[in-house]
mmCIF file of C-alpha atoms and ligand atoms in Angstrom:
data_model
loop_
_atom_site.group_PDB
_atom_site.id
_atom_site.type_symbol
_atom_site.label_atom_id
_atom_site.label_comp_id
_atom_site.label_asym_id
_atom_site.label_seq_id
_atom_site.Cartn_x
_atom_site.Cartn_y
_atom_site.Cartn_z
ATOM 1 C CA MET T 1 66.252 56.974 -200.959
ATOM 2 C CA SER T 2 64.420 55.813 -197.860
ATOM 3 C CA LEU T 3 60.645 55.523 -198.001
ATOM 4 C CA VAL T 4 59.925 56.924 -194.542
ATOM 5 C CA GLU T 5 62.249 59.201 -192.664
ATOM 6 C CA LEU T 6 61.712 60.779 -189.273
ATOM 7 C CA SER T 7 64.440 63.162 -188.171
ATOM 8 C CA ARG T 8 64.526 64.400 -184.592
ATOM 9 C CA VAL T 9 60.757 64.562 -184.319
ATOM 10 C CA THR T 10 59.162 66.266 -181.343
ATOM 11 C CA LYS T 11 55.439 66.026 -180.693
ATOM 12 C CA ARG T 12 53.685 67.780 -177.822
ATOM 13 C CA PHE T 13 50.117 67.851 -176.632
ATOM 14 C CA GLY T 14 50.046 71.139 -174.748
ATOM 15 C CA ALA T 15 52.709 70.880 -172.063
ATOM 16 C CA LEU T 16 53.037 67.120 -172.489
ATOM 17 C CA THR T 17 55.920 65.942 -174.674
ATOM 18 C CA VAL T 18 54.844 62.678 -176.259
ATOM 19 C CA LEU T 19 57.622 62.183 -178.815
ATOM 20 C CA GLU T 20 61.095 63.472 -178.193
ATOM 21 C CA ASP T 21 63.971 63.431 -180.641
ATOM 22 C CA VAL T 22 62.568 60.467 -182.565
ATOM 23 C CA SER T 23 64.609 59.513 -185.617
ATOM 24 C CA LEU T 24 63.801 56.512 -187.765
ATOM 25 C CA THR T 25 64.613 55.559 -191.334
ATOM 26 C CA VAL T 26 62.621 52.895 -193.136
ATOM 27 C CA GLN T 27 63.685 51.438 -196.477
ATOM 28 C CA LYS T 28 61.348 49.987 -199.053
ATOM 29 C CA GLY T 29 60.328 46.446 -198.124
ATOM 30 C CA GLU T 30 61.298 46.679 -194.472
ATOM 31 C CA ILE T 31 58.997 45.395 -191.731
ATOM 32 C CA ILE T 32 59.382 47.522 -188.613
ATOM 33 C CA ALA T 33 57.849 46.149 -185.419
ATOM 34 C CA VAL T 34 57.202 48.928 -182.909
ATOM 35 C CA LEU T 35 57.032 47.760 -179.309
ATOM 36 C CA GLY T 36 56.506 49.611 -176.061
ATOM 37 C CA ARG T 37 54.281 50.037 -173.055
ATOM 38 C CA SER T 38 50.963 51.789 -173.200
ATOM 39 C CA GLY T 39 51.499 55.548 -173.363
ATOM 40 C CA SER T 40 55.022 55.367 -174.793
ATOM 41 C CA GLY T 41 54.016 57.227 -177.980
ATOM 42 C CA LYS T 42 53.621 54.393 -180.497
ATOM 43 C CA SER T 43 50.227 55.396 -181.870
ATOM 44 C CA THR T 44 51.210 59.046 -181.933
ATOM 45 C CA MET T 45 54.262 58.215 -184.020
ATOM 46 C CA LEU T 46 52.126 56.391 -186.599
ATOM 47 C CA ARG T 47 49.597 59.226 -186.639
ATOM 48 C CA CYS T 48 52.389 61.741 -187.266
ATOM 49 C CA ILE T 49 53.692 59.682 -190.193
ATOM 50 C CA ASN T 50 50.453 59.993 -192.123
ATOM 51 C CA GLY T 51 49.799 63.565 -191.095
ATOM 52 C CA LEU T 52 46.970 62.956 -188.628
ATOM 53 C CA GLU T 53 48.970 64.908 -186.024
ATOM 54 C CA ARG T 54 51.129 67.990 -186.446
ATOM 55 C CA ILE T 55 54.639 67.901 -185.086
ATOM 56 C CA GLN T 56 56.398 70.686 -183.188
ATOM 57 C CA GLY T 57 59.955 69.890 -184.154
ATOM 58 C CA GLY T 58 62.020 67.891 -186.598
ATOM 59 C CA GLU T 59 60.964 66.565 -189.968
ATOM 60 C CA ILE T 60 59.039 63.668 -191.478
ATOM 61 C CA ILE T 61 59.436 62.732 -195.146
ATOM 62 C CA VAL T 62 57.375 59.966 -196.751
ATOM 63 C CA ASP T 63 58.171 58.988 -200.328
ATOM 64 C CA GLY T 64 59.576 62.464 -200.930
ATOM 65 C CA ILE T 65 56.603 64.267 -199.346
ATOM 66 C CA LYS T 66 57.441 66.588 -196.455
ATOM 67 C CA VAL T 67 54.649 65.742 -194.032
ATOM 68 C CA ASN T 68 55.266 68.698 -191.739
ATOM 69 C CA ASP T 69 55.299 71.236 -194.567
ATOM 70 C CA PRO T 70 52.248 73.535 -194.268
ATOM 71 C CA ASP T 71 51.648 73.043 -198.011
ATOM 72 C CA CYS T 72 51.858 69.257 -197.691
ATOM 73 C CA ASP T 73 49.628 67.405 -200.121
ATOM 74 C CA LEU T 74 47.759 65.457 -197.425
ATOM 75 C CA ARG T 75 45.579 63.680 -199.942
ATOM 76 C CA GLY T 76 48.633 62.507 -201.879
ATOM 77 C CA LEU T 77 50.253 61.482 -198.619
ATOM 78 C CA ARG T 78 47.269 59.419 -197.507
ATOM 79 C CA GLN T 79 47.150 57.630 -200.852
ATOM 80 C CA ARG T 80 50.695 56.495 -200.210
ATOM 81 C CA VAL T 81 50.274 55.616 -196.538
ATOM 82 C CA GLY T 82 47.624 53.130 -195.442
ATOM 83 C CA ILE T 83 46.733 52.947 -191.774
ATOM 84 C CA VAL T 84 44.742 50.264 -189.983
ATOM 85 C CA PHE T 85 43.675 50.594 -186.373
ATOM 86 C CA GLN T 86 42.673 48.211 -183.612
ATOM 87 C CA SER T 87 39.017 49.087 -184.194
ATOM 88 C CA PHE T 88 38.096 48.244 -187.751
ATOM 89 C CA ASN T 89 35.954 51.331 -188.428
ATOM 90 C CA LEU T 90 33.956 49.803 -191.262
ATOM 91 C CA PHE T 91 30.742 51.579 -192.242
ATOM 92 C CA PRO T 92 27.966 49.253 -190.988
ATOM 93 C CA HIS T 93 25.422 50.395 -193.584
ATOM 94 C CA LEU T 94 27.735 49.712 -196.535
ATOM 95 C CA SER T 95 28.565 46.347 -198.087
ATOM 96 C CA VAL T 96 32.130 45.082 -197.964
ATOM 97 C CA SER T 97 32.547 46.079 -201.600
ATOM 98 C CA ASP T 98 31.272 49.618 -200.954
ATOM 99 C CA ASN T 99 33.403 49.977 -197.824
ATOM 100 C CA ILE T 100 36.459 49.139 -199.896
ATOM 101 C CA THR T 101 35.664 51.235 -202.938
ATOM 102 C CA LEU T 102 34.385 54.391 -201.239
ATOM 103 C CA ALA T 103 37.786 56.076 -201.121
ATOM 104 C CA PRO T 104 38.987 54.940 -204.572
ATOM 105 C CA ARG T 105 35.746 56.234 -206.100
ATOM 106 C CA VAL T 106 35.802 59.563 -204.262
ATOM 107 C CA VAL T 107 39.542 60.235 -204.313
ATOM 108 C CA LYS T 108 40.617 58.577 -207.527
ATOM 109 C CA GLY T 109 37.341 58.736 -209.473
ATOM 110 C CA ALA T 110 37.271 55.010 -210.200
ATOM 111 C CA ASP T 111 34.104 53.983 -212.088
ATOM 112 C CA PRO T 112 31.753 51.481 -210.355
ATOM 113 C CA LYS T 113 32.746 48.510 -212.494
ATOM 114 C CA ALA T 114 36.474 49.062 -212.114
ATOM 115 C CA ALA T 115 35.925 49.723 -208.410
ATOM 116 C CA ARG T 116 34.184 46.379 -207.975
ATOM 117 C CA GLU T 117 37.048 44.587 -209.730
ATOM 118 C CA LEU T 118 39.455 46.387 -207.432
ATOM 119 C CA ALA T 119 37.432 45.276 -204.387
ATOM 120 C CA ARG T 120 37.565 41.703 -205.655
ATOM 121 C CA GLU T 121 41.314 41.904 -206.169
ATOM 122 C CA VAL T 122 42.128 43.226 -202.682
ATOM 123 C CA LEU T 123 39.651 40.852 -201.009
ATOM 124 C CA ARG T 124 41.475 38.005 -202.730
ATOM 125 C CA GLN T 125 44.667 39.225 -201.080
ATOM 126 C CA VAL T 126 43.079 38.871 -197.639
ATOM 127 C CA GLY T 127 41.279 35.617 -198.494
ATOM 128 C CA LEU T 128 37.740 37.023 -198.463
ATOM 129 C CA GLU T 129 36.764 37.164 -202.108
ATOM 130 C CA ASP T 130 33.428 35.484 -201.297
ATOM 131 C CA LYS T 131 32.437 38.341 -198.942
ATOM 132 C CA LEU T 132 32.159 41.029 -201.605
ATOM 133 C CA ASP T 133 28.455 41.627 -200.953
ATOM 134 C CA ALA T 134 28.362 40.831 -197.234
ATOM 135 C CA TYR T 135 27.738 43.495 -194.587
ATOM 136 C CA PRO T 136 30.152 44.051 -191.707
ATOM 137 C CA ASP T 137 27.791 42.614 -189.061
ATOM 138 C CA GLN T 138 27.734 39.316 -190.967
ATOM 139 C CA LEU T 139 31.496 38.943 -190.488
ATOM 140 C CA SER T 140 33.648 37.858 -187.553
ATOM 141 C CA GLY T 141 36.009 40.375 -185.960
ATOM 142 C CA GLY T 142 38.937 38.811 -187.769
ATOM 143 C CA GLN T 143 37.149 39.023 -191.101
ATOM 144 C CA GLN T 144 36.186 42.651 -190.450
ATOM 145 C CA GLN T 145 39.797 43.472 -189.727
ATOM 146 C CA ARG T 146 40.855 41.746 -192.952
ATOM 147 C CA VAL T 147 38.309 43.869 -194.836
ATOM 148 C CA ALA T 148 39.778 46.969 -193.185
ATOM 149 C CA ILE T 149 43.205 45.877 -194.428
ATOM 150 C CA ALA T 150 41.794 45.238 -197.915
ATOM 151 C CA ARG T 151 40.253 48.708 -197.877
ATOM 152 C CA SER T 152 43.692 50.210 -197.267
ATOM 153 C CA LEU T 153 45.250 48.062 -199.981
ATOM 154 C CA ALA T 154 42.707 49.381 -202.483
ATOM 155 C CA MET T 155 44.546 52.711 -202.490
ATOM 156 C CA HIS T 156 47.750 50.886 -203.503
ATOM 157 C CA PRO T 157 49.785 52.383 -200.663
ATOM 158 C CA LYS T 158 53.565 52.405 -200.617
ATOM 159 C CA VAL T 159 53.690 51.809 -196.890
ATOM 160 C CA MET T 160 51.206 50.359 -194.434
ATOM 161 C CA LEU T 161 50.914 51.358 -190.792
ATOM 162 C CA PHE T 162 49.247 48.913 -188.406
ATOM 163 C CA ASP T 163 48.301 49.958 -184.896
ATOM 164 C CA GLU T 164 47.703 46.920 -182.701
ATOM 165 C CA VAL T 165 45.424 45.428 -185.330
ATOM 166 C CA THR T 166 45.030 42.134 -183.500
ATOM 167 C CA SER T 167 44.646 43.447 -179.947
ATOM 168 C CA ALA T 168 40.835 43.349 -179.946
ATOM 169 C CA LEU T 169 40.681 39.812 -181.371
ATOM 170 C CA ASP T 170 40.535 36.330 -179.848
ATOM 171 C CA PRO T 171 43.713 34.269 -180.335
ATOM 172 C CA GLU T 172 42.086 32.233 -183.092
ATOM 173 C CA LEU T 173 41.084 35.333 -185.063
ATOM 174 C CA THR T 174 44.449 36.948 -184.340
ATOM 175 C CA GLY T 175 46.061 34.078 -186.244
ATOM 176 C CA GLU T 176 44.081 34.694 -189.416
ATOM 177 C CA VAL T 177 44.938 38.406 -189.396
ATOM 178 C CA LEU T 178 48.613 37.656 -188.777
ATOM 179 C CA LYS T 179 48.537 35.309 -191.786
ATOM 180 C CA VAL T 180 47.369 38.218 -193.943
ATOM 181 C CA LEU T 181 50.145 40.426 -192.577
ATOM 182 C CA GLU T 182 52.631 37.638 -193.240
ATOM 183 C CA ALA T 183 51.498 37.357 -196.863
ATOM 184 C CA MET T 184 51.827 41.126 -197.283
ATOM 185 C CA ALA T 185 55.298 41.045 -195.752
ATOM 186 C CA LYS T 186 56.357 38.269 -198.094
ATOM 187 C CA GLY T 187 54.858 40.219 -200.993
ATOM 188 C CA GLY T 188 57.325 43.031 -200.296
ATOM 189 C CA MET T 189 55.012 45.573 -198.662
ATOM 190 C CA THR T 190 56.771 48.108 -196.452
ATOM 191 C CA MET T 191 55.158 47.915 -193.038
ATOM 192 C CA ILE T 192 55.415 49.681 -189.706
ATOM 193 C CA LEU T 193 53.420 47.796 -187.147
ATOM 194 C CA VAL T 194 52.757 48.433 -183.510
ATOM 195 C CA THR T 195 52.244 44.997 -182.027
ATOM 196 C CA HIS T 196 52.490 42.853 -178.940
ATOM 197 C CA GLU T 197 52.889 39.770 -181.130
ATOM 198 C CA ILE T 198 56.538 39.167 -180.326
ATOM 199 C CA GLY T 199 56.607 35.894 -182.270
ATOM 200 C CA PHE T 200 55.462 37.675 -185.400
ATOM 201 C CA ALA T 201 58.018 40.443 -184.869
ATOM 202 C CA ARG T 202 60.787 37.886 -184.457
ATOM 203 C CA ARG T 203 59.865 35.889 -187.550
ATOM 204 C CA PHE T 204 58.925 38.604 -189.998
ATOM 205 C CA GLY T 205 60.328 41.834 -188.618
ATOM 206 C CA SER T 206 63.395 43.316 -190.252
ATOM 207 C CA ARG T 207 63.855 45.549 -187.246
ATOM 208 C CA VAL T 208 62.298 46.235 -183.895
ATOM 209 C CA VAL T 209 61.916 49.707 -182.462
ATOM 210 C CA PHE T 210 61.267 49.820 -178.739
ATOM 211 C CA MET T 211 59.675 53.036 -177.519
ATOM 212 C CA HIS T 212 59.866 54.212 -173.952
ATOM 213 C CA GLN T 213 58.766 57.576 -172.575
ATOM 214 C CA GLY T 214 58.379 59.077 -176.033
ATOM 215 C CA ARG T 215 61.817 58.085 -177.238
ATOM 216 C CA ILE T 216 63.227 55.306 -179.343
ATOM 217 C CA TRP T 217 64.903 53.594 -176.458
ATOM 218 C CA GLU T 218 66.356 50.705 -178.393
ATOM 219 C CA GLU T 219 66.402 49.683 -182.034
ATOM 220 C CA GLY T 220 67.971 46.742 -183.810
ATOM 221 C CA ALA T 221 67.638 43.687 -186.016
ATOM 222 C CA ALA T 222 64.454 41.937 -184.916
ATOM 223 C CA ALA T 223 65.627 38.430 -184.101
ATOM 224 C CA SER T 224 68.831 39.387 -182.291
ATOM 225 C CA THR T 225 67.333 42.318 -180.365
ATOM 226 C CA LEU T 226 64.427 40.223 -179.116
ATOM 227 C CA ALA T 227 66.737 37.369 -178.177
ATOM 228 C CA LYS T 228 69.141 39.683 -176.377
ATOM 229 C CA PRO T 229 67.753 43.116 -175.447
ATOM 230 C CA GLY T 230 70.353 45.794 -174.884
ATOM 231 C CA THR T 231 68.405 47.741 -172.275
ATOM 232 C CA ARG T 232 66.806 46.775 -168.989
ATOM 233 C CA GLU T 233 63.578 48.482 -170.089
ATOM 234 C CA LEU T 234 63.154 46.285 -173.164
ATOM 235 C CA GLU T 235 64.036 43.218 -171.148
ATOM 236 C CA THR T 236 61.352 44.107 -168.582
ATOM 237 C CA PHE T 237 58.842 44.823 -171.321
ATOM 238 C CA LEU T 238 59.474 41.506 -173.052
ATOM 239 C CA SER T 239 59.178 39.468 -169.897
ATOM 240 C CA ALA T 240 55.868 41.198 -169.113
ATOM 241 C CA VAL T 241 54.493 40.521 -172.604
ATOM 242 C CA LEU T 242 55.735 36.956 -172.856
ATOM 243 C CA HIS T 243 54.498 35.773 -169.445
HETATM 244 N N1 LIG E 1 45.051 63.795 -178.568
HETATM 245 C C1 LIG E 1 45.774 63.747 -177.440
HETATM 246 N N2 LIG E 1 45.748 64.767 -176.556
HETATM 247 C C2 LIG E 1 46.492 64.734 -175.437
HETATM 248 N N3 LIG E 1 47.308 63.729 -175.097
HETATM 249 C C3 LIG E 1 47.380 62.685 -175.936
HETATM 250 C C4 LIG E 1 46.612 62.636 -177.142
HETATM 251 N N4 LIG E 1 46.900 61.466 -177.777
HETATM 252 C C5 LIG E 1 47.783 60.830 -176.996
HETATM 253 N N5 LIG E 1 48.084 61.546 -175.890
HETATM 254 C C6 LIG E 1 49.047 61.176 -174.848
HETATM 255 O O1 LIG E 1 50.266 60.877 -175.472
HETATM 256 C C7 LIG E 1 50.938 59.816 -174.823
HETATM 257 C C8 LIG E 1 51.260 58.743 -175.843
HETATM 258 O O2 LIG E 1 50.055 58.191 -176.313
HETATM 259 P P1 LIG E 1 50.023 57.087 -177.456
HETATM 260 O O3 LIG E 1 50.795 57.567 -178.616
HETATM 261 O O4 LIG E 1 48.591 56.748 -177.657
HETATM 262 O O5 LIG E 1 50.791 55.887 -176.757
HETATM 263 P P2 LIG E 1 50.781 54.335 -177.102
HETATM 264 O O6 LIG E 1 50.176 54.148 -178.440
HETATM 265 O O7 LIG E 1 52.217 53.930 -177.025
HETATM 266 O O8 LIG E 1 49.974 53.685 -176.012
HETATM 267 C C9 LIG E 1 50.017 59.375 -173.703
HETATM 268 O O9 LIG E 1 50.457 59.995 -172.517
HETATM 269 C C10 LIG E 1 48.684 59.885 -174.127
HETATM 270 O O10 LIG E 1 47.862 60.134 -173.019
HETATM 271 MG MG1 LIG E 2 48.525 53.025 -179.001
#
C-alpha cells in the first residue's frame, strides 16, 4: 500500500482553482522533490496532505487515513505527517528542549524525563545535541531550522513534508540543513520536499514532480527528468533556477 495517495485532487480558494486534478502516489522511503514557479500550488499541495486545507474534489489518503473525510482524525494524521516551513516558527521564550517536547508532552503525554531523552535523541539526528538548553535567539538560522526539523522528528512521523526549508538561509547554512535532509533520506524517511535545490533533487530524489498552474505538469525519475525535461515549461523553469 502506498503511504501517501492523492487522487484527482481539486483545491479552490473562492473562485480561484489552485490545484486541479492532482494525482500523486508516494511509496514508503521515496523522496519526492516538488518543483515549480511561485504560485503554482506547491505549498497548497503540502498543506492539503496534512489537512491544513480542505479540498473540494478528489481524495487524499495518508497511511490509511482519509484526509478529506469529515470525521478524519486530524490529530492522528498530524502525528504521522511532519511539516517544516521556510520560517522556523520556534517559540522564542522556550528552550530548544521545550520547543521539541511541547507536542509530545501535550499530545502523547510523555513525562518530562522521557521527553528530555527524546529531545536529546532527535537533536543528535540533526547534529545539535549540545544545544538542548539553548534558546532560539542563540542559534544561527541554519541551527534553528535543524531544531524545527528535530521537533517534527520527535513525533516519529511516517512522512515528512518540507516547504522550501532552505530558502531563507545563506548558502553556507543551506548546506548544513541539506546535510540533515540527506541523512534522513539515507535513513529511509519518506519525504516530499518543495525545493529549488536542483542538485539535491538530482542526487537524492527518487522522483521529481513539476507543478505548473495548479497541475502536475511533468513527473518522472529525478535524475533523468532533470537531465532531459519532457516539457518546455520544466525546461524554462530549470534554466531560470540554474542560472
Ligand atoms: N489562503 C489562501 N487564500 C487565497 N488564495 C491562496 C491562499 N493560499 C494560496 N493562495 C493562492 O494559491 C495559489 C498557489 O499558492 P501556493 O500554493 O502558495 O503556491 P507556491 O507554493 O507554488 O508558490 C496562488 O495563486 C496563491 O495566491
Ligand atoms: Mg510555496
